JSON list of C-alpha atoms in Angstrom, two decimals:
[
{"chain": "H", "resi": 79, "resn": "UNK", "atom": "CA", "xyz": [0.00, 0.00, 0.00]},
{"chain": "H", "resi": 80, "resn": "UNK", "atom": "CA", "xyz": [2.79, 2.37, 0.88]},
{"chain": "H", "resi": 81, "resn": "UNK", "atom": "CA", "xyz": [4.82, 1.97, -2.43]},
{"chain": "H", "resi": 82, "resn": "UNK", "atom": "CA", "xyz": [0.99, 2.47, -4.09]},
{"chain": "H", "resi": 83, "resn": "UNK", "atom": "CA", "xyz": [0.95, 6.31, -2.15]},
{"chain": "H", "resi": 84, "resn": "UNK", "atom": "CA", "xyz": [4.25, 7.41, -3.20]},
{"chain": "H", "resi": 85, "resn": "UNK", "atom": "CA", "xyz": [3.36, 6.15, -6.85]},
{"chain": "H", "resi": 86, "resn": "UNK", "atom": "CA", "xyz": [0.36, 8.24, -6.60]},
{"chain": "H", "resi": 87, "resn": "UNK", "atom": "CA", "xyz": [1.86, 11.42, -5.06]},
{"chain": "H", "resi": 88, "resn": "UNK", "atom": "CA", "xyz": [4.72, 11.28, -7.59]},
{"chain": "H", "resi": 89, "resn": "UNK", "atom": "CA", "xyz": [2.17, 11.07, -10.53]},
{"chain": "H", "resi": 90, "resn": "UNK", "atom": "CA", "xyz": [0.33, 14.14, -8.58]},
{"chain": "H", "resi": 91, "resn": "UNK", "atom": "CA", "xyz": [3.31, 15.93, -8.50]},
{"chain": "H", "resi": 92, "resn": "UNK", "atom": "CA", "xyz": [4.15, 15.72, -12.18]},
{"chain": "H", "resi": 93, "resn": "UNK", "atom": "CA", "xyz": [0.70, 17.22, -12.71]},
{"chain": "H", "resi": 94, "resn": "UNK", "atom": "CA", "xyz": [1.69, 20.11, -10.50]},
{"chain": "H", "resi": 95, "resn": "UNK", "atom": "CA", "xyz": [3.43, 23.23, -12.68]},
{"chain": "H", "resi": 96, "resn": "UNK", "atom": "CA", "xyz": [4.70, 24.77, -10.02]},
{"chain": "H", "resi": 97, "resn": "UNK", "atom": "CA", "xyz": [6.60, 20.92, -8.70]},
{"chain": "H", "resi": 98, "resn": "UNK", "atom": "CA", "xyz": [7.43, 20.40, -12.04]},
{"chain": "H", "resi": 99, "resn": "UNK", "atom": "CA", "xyz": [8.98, 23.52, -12.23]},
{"chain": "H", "resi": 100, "resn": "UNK", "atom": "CA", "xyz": [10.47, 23.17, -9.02]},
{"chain": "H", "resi": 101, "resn": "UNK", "atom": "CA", "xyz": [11.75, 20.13, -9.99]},
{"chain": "H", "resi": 102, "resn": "UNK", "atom": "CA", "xyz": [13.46, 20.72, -12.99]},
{"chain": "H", "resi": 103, "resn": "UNK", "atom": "CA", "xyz": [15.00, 24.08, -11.64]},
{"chain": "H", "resi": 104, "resn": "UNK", "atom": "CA", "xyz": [16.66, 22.02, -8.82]},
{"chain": "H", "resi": 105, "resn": "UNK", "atom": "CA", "xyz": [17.72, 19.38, -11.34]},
{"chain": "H", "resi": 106, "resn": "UNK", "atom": "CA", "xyz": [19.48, 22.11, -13.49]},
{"chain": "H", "resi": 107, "resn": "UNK", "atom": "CA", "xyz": [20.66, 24.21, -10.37]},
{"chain": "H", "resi": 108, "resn": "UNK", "atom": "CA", "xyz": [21.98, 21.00, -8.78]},
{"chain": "H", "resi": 109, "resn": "UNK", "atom": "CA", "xyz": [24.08, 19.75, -11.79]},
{"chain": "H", "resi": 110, "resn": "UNK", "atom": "CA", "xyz": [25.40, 23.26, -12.66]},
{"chain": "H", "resi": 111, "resn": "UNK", "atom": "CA", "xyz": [26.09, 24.35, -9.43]},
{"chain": "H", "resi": 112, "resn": "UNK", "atom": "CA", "xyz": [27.83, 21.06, -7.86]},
{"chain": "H", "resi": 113, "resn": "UNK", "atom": "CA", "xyz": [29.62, 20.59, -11.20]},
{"chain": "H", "resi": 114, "resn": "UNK", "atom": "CA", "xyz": [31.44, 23.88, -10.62]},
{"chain": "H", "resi": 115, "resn": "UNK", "atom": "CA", "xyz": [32.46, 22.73, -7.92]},
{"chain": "H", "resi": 116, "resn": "UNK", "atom": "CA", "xyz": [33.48, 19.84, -8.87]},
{"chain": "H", "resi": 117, "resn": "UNK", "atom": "CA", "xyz": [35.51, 21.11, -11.92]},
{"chain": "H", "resi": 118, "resn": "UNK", "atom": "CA", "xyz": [37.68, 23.18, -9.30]},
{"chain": "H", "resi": 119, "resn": "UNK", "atom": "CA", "xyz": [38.70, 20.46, -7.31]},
{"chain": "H", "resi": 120, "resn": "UNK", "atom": "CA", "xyz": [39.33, 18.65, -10.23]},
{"chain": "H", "resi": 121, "resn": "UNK", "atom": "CA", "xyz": [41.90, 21.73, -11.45]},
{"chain": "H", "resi": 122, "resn": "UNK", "atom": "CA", "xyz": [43.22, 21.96, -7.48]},
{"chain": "H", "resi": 123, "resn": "UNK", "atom": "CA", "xyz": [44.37, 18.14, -8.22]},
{"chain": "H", "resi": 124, "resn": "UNK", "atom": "CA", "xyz": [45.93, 18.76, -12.02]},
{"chain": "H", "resi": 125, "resn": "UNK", "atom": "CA", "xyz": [47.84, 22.20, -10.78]},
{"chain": "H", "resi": 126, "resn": "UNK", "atom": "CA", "xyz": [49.02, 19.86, -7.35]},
{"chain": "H", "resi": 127, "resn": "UNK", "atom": "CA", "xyz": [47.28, 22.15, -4.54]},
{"chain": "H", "resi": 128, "resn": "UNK", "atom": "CA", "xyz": [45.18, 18.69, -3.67]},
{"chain": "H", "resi": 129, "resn": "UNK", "atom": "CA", "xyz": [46.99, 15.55, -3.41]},
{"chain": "H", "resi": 130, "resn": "UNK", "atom": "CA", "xyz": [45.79, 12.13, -2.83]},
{"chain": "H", "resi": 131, "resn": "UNK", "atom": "CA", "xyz": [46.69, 10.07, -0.29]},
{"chain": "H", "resi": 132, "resn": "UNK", "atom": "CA", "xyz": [48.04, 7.49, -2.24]},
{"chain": "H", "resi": 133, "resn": "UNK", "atom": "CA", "xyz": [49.66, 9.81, -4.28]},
{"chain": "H", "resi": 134, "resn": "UNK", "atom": "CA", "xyz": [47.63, 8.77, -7.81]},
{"chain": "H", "resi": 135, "resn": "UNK", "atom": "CA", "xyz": [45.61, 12.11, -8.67]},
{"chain": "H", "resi": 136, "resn": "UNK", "atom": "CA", "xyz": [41.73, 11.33, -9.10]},
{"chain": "H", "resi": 137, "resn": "UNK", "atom": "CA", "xyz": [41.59, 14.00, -11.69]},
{"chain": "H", "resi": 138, "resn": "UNK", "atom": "CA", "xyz": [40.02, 11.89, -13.88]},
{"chain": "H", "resi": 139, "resn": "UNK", "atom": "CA", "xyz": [37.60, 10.46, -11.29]},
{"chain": "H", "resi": 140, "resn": "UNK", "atom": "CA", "xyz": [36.68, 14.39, -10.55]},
{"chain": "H", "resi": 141, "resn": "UNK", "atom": "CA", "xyz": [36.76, 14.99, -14.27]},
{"chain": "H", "resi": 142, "resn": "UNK", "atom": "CA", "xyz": [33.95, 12.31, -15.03]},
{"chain": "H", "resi": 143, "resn": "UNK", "atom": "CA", "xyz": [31.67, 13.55, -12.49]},
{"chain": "H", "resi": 144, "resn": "UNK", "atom": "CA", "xyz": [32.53, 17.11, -12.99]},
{"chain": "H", "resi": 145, "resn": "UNK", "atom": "CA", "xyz": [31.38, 16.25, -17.11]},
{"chain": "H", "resi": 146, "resn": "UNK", "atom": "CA", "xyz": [28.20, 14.00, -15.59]},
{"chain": "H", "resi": 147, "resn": "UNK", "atom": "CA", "xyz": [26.53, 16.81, -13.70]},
{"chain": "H", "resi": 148, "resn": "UNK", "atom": "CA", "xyz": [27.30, 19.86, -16.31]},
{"chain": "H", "resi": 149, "resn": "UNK", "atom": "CA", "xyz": [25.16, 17.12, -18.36]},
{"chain": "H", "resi": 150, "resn": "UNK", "atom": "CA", "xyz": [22.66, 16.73, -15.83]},
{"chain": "H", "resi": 151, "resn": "UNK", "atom": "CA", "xyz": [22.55, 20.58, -15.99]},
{"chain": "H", "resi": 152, "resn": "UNK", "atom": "CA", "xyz": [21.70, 21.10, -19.34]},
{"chain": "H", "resi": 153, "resn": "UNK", "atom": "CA", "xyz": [19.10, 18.18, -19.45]},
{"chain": "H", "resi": 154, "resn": "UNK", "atom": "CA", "xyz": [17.83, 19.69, -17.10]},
{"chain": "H", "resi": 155, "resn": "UNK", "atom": "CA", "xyz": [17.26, 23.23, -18.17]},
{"chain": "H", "resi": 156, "resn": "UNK", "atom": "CA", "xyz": [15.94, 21.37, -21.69]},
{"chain": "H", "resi": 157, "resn": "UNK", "atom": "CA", "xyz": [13.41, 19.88, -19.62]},
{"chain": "H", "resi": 158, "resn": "UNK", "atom": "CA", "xyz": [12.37, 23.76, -18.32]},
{"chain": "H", "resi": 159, "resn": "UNK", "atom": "CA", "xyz": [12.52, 25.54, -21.86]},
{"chain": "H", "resi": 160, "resn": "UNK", "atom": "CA", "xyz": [10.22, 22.50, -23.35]},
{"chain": "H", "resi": 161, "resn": "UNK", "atom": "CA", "xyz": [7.91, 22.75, -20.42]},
{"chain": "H", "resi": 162, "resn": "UNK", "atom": "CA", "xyz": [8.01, 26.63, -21.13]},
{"chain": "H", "resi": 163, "resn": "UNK", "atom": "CA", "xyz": [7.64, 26.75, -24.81]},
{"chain": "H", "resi": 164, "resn": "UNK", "atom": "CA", "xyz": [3.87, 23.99, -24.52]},
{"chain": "H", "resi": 165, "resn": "UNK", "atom": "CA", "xyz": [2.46, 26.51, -22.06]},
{"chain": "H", "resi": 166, "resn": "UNK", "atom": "CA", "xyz": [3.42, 29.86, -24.42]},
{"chain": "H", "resi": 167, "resn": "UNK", "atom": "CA", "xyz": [2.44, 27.71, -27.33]},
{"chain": "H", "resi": 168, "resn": "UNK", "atom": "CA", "xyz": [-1.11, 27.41, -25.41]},
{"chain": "H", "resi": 169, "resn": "UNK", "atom": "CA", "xyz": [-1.13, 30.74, -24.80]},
{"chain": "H", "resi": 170, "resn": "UNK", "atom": "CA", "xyz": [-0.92, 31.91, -28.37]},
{"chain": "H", "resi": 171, "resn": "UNK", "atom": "CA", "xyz": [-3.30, 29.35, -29.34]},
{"chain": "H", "resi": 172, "resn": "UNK", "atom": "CA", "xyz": [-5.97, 30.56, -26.94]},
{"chain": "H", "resi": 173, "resn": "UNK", "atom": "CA", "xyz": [-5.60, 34.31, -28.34]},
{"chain": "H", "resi": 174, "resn": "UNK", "atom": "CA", "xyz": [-5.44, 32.83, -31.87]},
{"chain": "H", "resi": 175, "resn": "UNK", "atom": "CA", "xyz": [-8.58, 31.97, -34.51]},
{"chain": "H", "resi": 176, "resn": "UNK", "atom": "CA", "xyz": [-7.62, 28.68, -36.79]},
{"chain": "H", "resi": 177, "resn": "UNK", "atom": "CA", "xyz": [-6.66, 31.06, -39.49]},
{"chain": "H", "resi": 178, "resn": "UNK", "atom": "CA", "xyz": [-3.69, 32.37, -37.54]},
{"chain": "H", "resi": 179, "resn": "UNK", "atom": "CA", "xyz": [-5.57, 35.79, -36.79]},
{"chain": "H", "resi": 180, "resn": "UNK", "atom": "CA", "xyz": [-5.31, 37.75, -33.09]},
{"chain": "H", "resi": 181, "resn": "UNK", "atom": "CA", "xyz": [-8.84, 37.27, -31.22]},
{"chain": "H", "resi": 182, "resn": "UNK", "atom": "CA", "xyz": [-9.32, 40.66, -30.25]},
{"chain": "H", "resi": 183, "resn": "UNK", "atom": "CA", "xyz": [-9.25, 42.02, -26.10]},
{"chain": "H", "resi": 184, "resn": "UNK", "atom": "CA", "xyz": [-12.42, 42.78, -24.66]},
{"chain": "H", "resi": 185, "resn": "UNK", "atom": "CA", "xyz": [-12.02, 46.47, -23.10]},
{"chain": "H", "resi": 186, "resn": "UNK", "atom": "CA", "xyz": [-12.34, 44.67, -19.44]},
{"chain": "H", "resi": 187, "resn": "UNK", "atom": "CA", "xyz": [-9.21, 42.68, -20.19]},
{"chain": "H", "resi": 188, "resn": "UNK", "atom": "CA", "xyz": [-6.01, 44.19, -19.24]},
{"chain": "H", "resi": 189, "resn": "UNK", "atom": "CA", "xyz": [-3.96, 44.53, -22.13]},
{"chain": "H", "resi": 190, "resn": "UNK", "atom": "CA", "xyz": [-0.55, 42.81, -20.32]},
{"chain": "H", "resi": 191, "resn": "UNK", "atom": "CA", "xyz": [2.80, 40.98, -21.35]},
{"chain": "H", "resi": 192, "resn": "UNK", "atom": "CA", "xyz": [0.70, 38.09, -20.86]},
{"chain": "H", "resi": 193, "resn": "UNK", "atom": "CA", "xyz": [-2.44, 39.00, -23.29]},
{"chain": "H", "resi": 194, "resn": "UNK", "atom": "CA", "xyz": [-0.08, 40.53, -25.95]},
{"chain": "H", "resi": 195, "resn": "UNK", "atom": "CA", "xyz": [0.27, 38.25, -28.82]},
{"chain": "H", "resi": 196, "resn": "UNK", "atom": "CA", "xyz": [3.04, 39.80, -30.43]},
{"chain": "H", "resi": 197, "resn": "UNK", "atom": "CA", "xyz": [5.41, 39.68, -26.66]},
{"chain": "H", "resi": 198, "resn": "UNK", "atom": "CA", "xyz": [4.12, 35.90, -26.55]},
{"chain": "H", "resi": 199, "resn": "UNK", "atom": "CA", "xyz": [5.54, 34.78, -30.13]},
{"chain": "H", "resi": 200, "resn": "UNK", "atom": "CA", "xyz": [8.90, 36.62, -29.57]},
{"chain": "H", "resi": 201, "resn": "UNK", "atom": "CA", "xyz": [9.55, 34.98, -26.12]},
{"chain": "H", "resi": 202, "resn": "UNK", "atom": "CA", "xyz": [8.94, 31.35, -27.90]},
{"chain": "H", "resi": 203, "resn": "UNK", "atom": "CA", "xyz": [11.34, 32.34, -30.23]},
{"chain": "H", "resi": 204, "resn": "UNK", "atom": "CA", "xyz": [13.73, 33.43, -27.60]},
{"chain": "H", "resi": 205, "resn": "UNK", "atom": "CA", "xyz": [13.01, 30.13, -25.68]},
{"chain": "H", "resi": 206, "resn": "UNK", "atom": "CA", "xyz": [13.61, 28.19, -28.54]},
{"chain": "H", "resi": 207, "resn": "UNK", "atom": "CA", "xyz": [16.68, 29.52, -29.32]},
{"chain": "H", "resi": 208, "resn": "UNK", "atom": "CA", "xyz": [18.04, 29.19, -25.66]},
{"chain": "H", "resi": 209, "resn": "UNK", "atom": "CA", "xyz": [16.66, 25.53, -25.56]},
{"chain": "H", "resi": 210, "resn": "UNK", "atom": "CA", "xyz": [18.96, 24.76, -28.65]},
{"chain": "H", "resi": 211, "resn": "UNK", "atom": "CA", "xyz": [21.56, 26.26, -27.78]},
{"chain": "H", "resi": 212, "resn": "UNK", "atom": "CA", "xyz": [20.95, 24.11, -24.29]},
{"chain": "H", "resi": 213, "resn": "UNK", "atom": "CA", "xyz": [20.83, 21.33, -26.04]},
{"chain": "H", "resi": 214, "resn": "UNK", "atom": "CA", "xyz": [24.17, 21.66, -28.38]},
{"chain": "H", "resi": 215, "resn": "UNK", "atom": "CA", "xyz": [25.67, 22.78, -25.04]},
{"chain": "H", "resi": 216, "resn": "UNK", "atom": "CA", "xyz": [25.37, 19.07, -23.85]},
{"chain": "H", "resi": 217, "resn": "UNK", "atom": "CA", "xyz": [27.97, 18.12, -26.44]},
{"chain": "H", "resi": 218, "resn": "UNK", "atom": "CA", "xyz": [30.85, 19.44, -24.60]},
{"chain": "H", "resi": 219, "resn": "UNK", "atom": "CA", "xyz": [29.95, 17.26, -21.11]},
{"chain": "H", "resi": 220, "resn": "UNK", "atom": "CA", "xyz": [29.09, 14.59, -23.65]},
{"chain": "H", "resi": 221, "resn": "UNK", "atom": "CA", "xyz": [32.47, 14.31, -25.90]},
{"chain": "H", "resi": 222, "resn": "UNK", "atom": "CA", "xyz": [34.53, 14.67, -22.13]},
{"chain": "H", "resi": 223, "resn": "UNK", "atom": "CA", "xyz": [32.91, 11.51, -21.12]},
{"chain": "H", "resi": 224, "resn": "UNK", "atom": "CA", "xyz": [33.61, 9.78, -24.39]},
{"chain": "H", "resi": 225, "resn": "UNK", "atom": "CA", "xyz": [29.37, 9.61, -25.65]},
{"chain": "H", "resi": 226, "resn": "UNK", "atom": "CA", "xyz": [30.59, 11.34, -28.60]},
{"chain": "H", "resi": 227, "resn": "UNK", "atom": "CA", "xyz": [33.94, 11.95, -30.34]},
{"chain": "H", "resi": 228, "resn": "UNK", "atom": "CA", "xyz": [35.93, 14.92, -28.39]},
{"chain": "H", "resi": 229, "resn": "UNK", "atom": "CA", "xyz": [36.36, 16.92, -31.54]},
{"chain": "H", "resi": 230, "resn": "UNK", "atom": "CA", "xyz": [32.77, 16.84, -31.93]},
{"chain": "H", "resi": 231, "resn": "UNK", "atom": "CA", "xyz": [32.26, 18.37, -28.37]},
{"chain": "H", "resi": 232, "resn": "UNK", "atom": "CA", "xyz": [34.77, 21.25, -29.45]},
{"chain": "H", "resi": 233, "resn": "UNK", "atom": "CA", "xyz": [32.29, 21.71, -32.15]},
{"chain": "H", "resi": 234, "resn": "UNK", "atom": "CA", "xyz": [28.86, 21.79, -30.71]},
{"chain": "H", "resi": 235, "resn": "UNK", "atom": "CA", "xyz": [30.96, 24.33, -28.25]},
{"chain": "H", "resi": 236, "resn": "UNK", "atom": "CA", "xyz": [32.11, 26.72, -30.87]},
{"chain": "H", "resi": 237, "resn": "UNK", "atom": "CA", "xyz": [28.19, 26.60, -32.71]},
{"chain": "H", "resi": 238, "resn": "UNK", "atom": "CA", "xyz": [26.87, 27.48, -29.08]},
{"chain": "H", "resi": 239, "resn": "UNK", "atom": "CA", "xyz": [29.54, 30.37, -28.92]},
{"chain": "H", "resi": 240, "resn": "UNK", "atom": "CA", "xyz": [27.81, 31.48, -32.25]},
{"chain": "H", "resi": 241, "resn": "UNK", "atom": "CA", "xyz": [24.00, 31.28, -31.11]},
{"chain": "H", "resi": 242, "resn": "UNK", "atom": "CA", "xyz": [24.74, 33.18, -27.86]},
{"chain": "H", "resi": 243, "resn": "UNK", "atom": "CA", "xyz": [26.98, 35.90, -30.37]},
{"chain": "H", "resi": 244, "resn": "UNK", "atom": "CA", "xyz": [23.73, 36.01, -32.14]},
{"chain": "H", "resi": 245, "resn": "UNK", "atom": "CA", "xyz": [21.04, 36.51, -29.28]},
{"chain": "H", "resi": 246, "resn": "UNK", "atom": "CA", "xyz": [23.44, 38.96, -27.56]},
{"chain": "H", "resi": 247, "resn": "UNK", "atom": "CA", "xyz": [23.39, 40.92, -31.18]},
{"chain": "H", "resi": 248, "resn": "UNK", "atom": "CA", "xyz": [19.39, 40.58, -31.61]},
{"chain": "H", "resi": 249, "resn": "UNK", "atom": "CA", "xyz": [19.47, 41.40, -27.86]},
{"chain": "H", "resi": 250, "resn": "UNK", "atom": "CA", "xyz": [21.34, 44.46, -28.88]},
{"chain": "H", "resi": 251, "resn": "UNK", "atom": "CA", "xyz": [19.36, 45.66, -31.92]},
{"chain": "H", "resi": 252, "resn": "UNK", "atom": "CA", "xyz": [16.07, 45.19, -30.22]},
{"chain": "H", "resi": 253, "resn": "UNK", "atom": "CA", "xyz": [17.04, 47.75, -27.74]},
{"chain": "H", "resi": 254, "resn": "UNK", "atom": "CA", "xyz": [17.98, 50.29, -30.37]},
{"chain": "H", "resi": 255, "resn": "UNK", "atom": "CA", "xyz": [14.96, 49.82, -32.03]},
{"chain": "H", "resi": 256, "resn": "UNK", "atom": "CA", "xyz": [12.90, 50.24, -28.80]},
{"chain": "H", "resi": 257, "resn": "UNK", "atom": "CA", "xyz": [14.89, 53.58, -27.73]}
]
């Protein structure tokens, strides 16, 4: 009966968006927070401020869970932005007709971030974009634990470099244009 009520408050749980949420913000905080730390004791043991008792450095050891939880991370955040994106997605739908067209406000309805159709597509795009680049992210914890070739790590790294060059710059021009 027991295992039965933690089955059920899980599943209850998962229906919650505010546990979900929690949830998958402590799963990304967790893994990007503890693998900092884990990456600097790693680099205390390769630069020789740490040494092992036995005198064989557990870089590697540190390095592997260091590269599990930055993975962890990003999964996590993936999670998040997807979780995001449905409920924008049903947002816009429910202030859309089937032909694509805006339902107009009634005059009672406060015209906010929320209501505005036009704020609503831009953040999915700006979601969807940071979920990508999330996910290409996961190639660099991925190649250090040997998932995928190294050199193809380096080079999911280098396209992320590019995306966040790119939302910095339409970060940039949107505030021009809105000054």
């Amino acid at each position: 009966k027991q295992w039965y009520q933690r089955r059920v408050r899980g599943v209850v749980a998962l229906q919650n968006p505010d546990r979900i949420d929690g949830f998958g913000r402590a799963i990304s905080g967790f893994g990007k927070c503890v693998w900092l730390l884990s990456d600097h004791i790693e680099l205390l043991y390769r630069i020789g401020v740490l040494q092992s008792a036995s005198g064989i450095t557990p870089a590697a050891k540190w390095s592997k869970i260091s590269n599990w939880l930055w993975l962890l991370g990003y999964l996590g955040s993936i999670g998040l932005y997807a979780r995001q994106l449905k409920i924008i997605k049903n947002k816009i739908k429910l202030r859309t007709y089937y032909d694509g067209s805006e339902i107009p406000l009634d005059s009672s309805v406060q015209k906010d971030q929320d209501c505005n159709l036009e704020f609503l597509r831009d953040q999915y795009e700006e979601i969807k974009l940071q979920m990508l680049q999330e996910f290409i992210d996961c190639g660099i914890p991925a190649g250090g634990l040997g998932l995928i070739p190294p050199a193809l790590g380096s080079v999911a790294g280098a396209i992320s470099s590019f995306i966040g060059i790119y939302q910095i710059s339409l970060s940039v021009s949107k505030n021009k244009i809105g000054s």
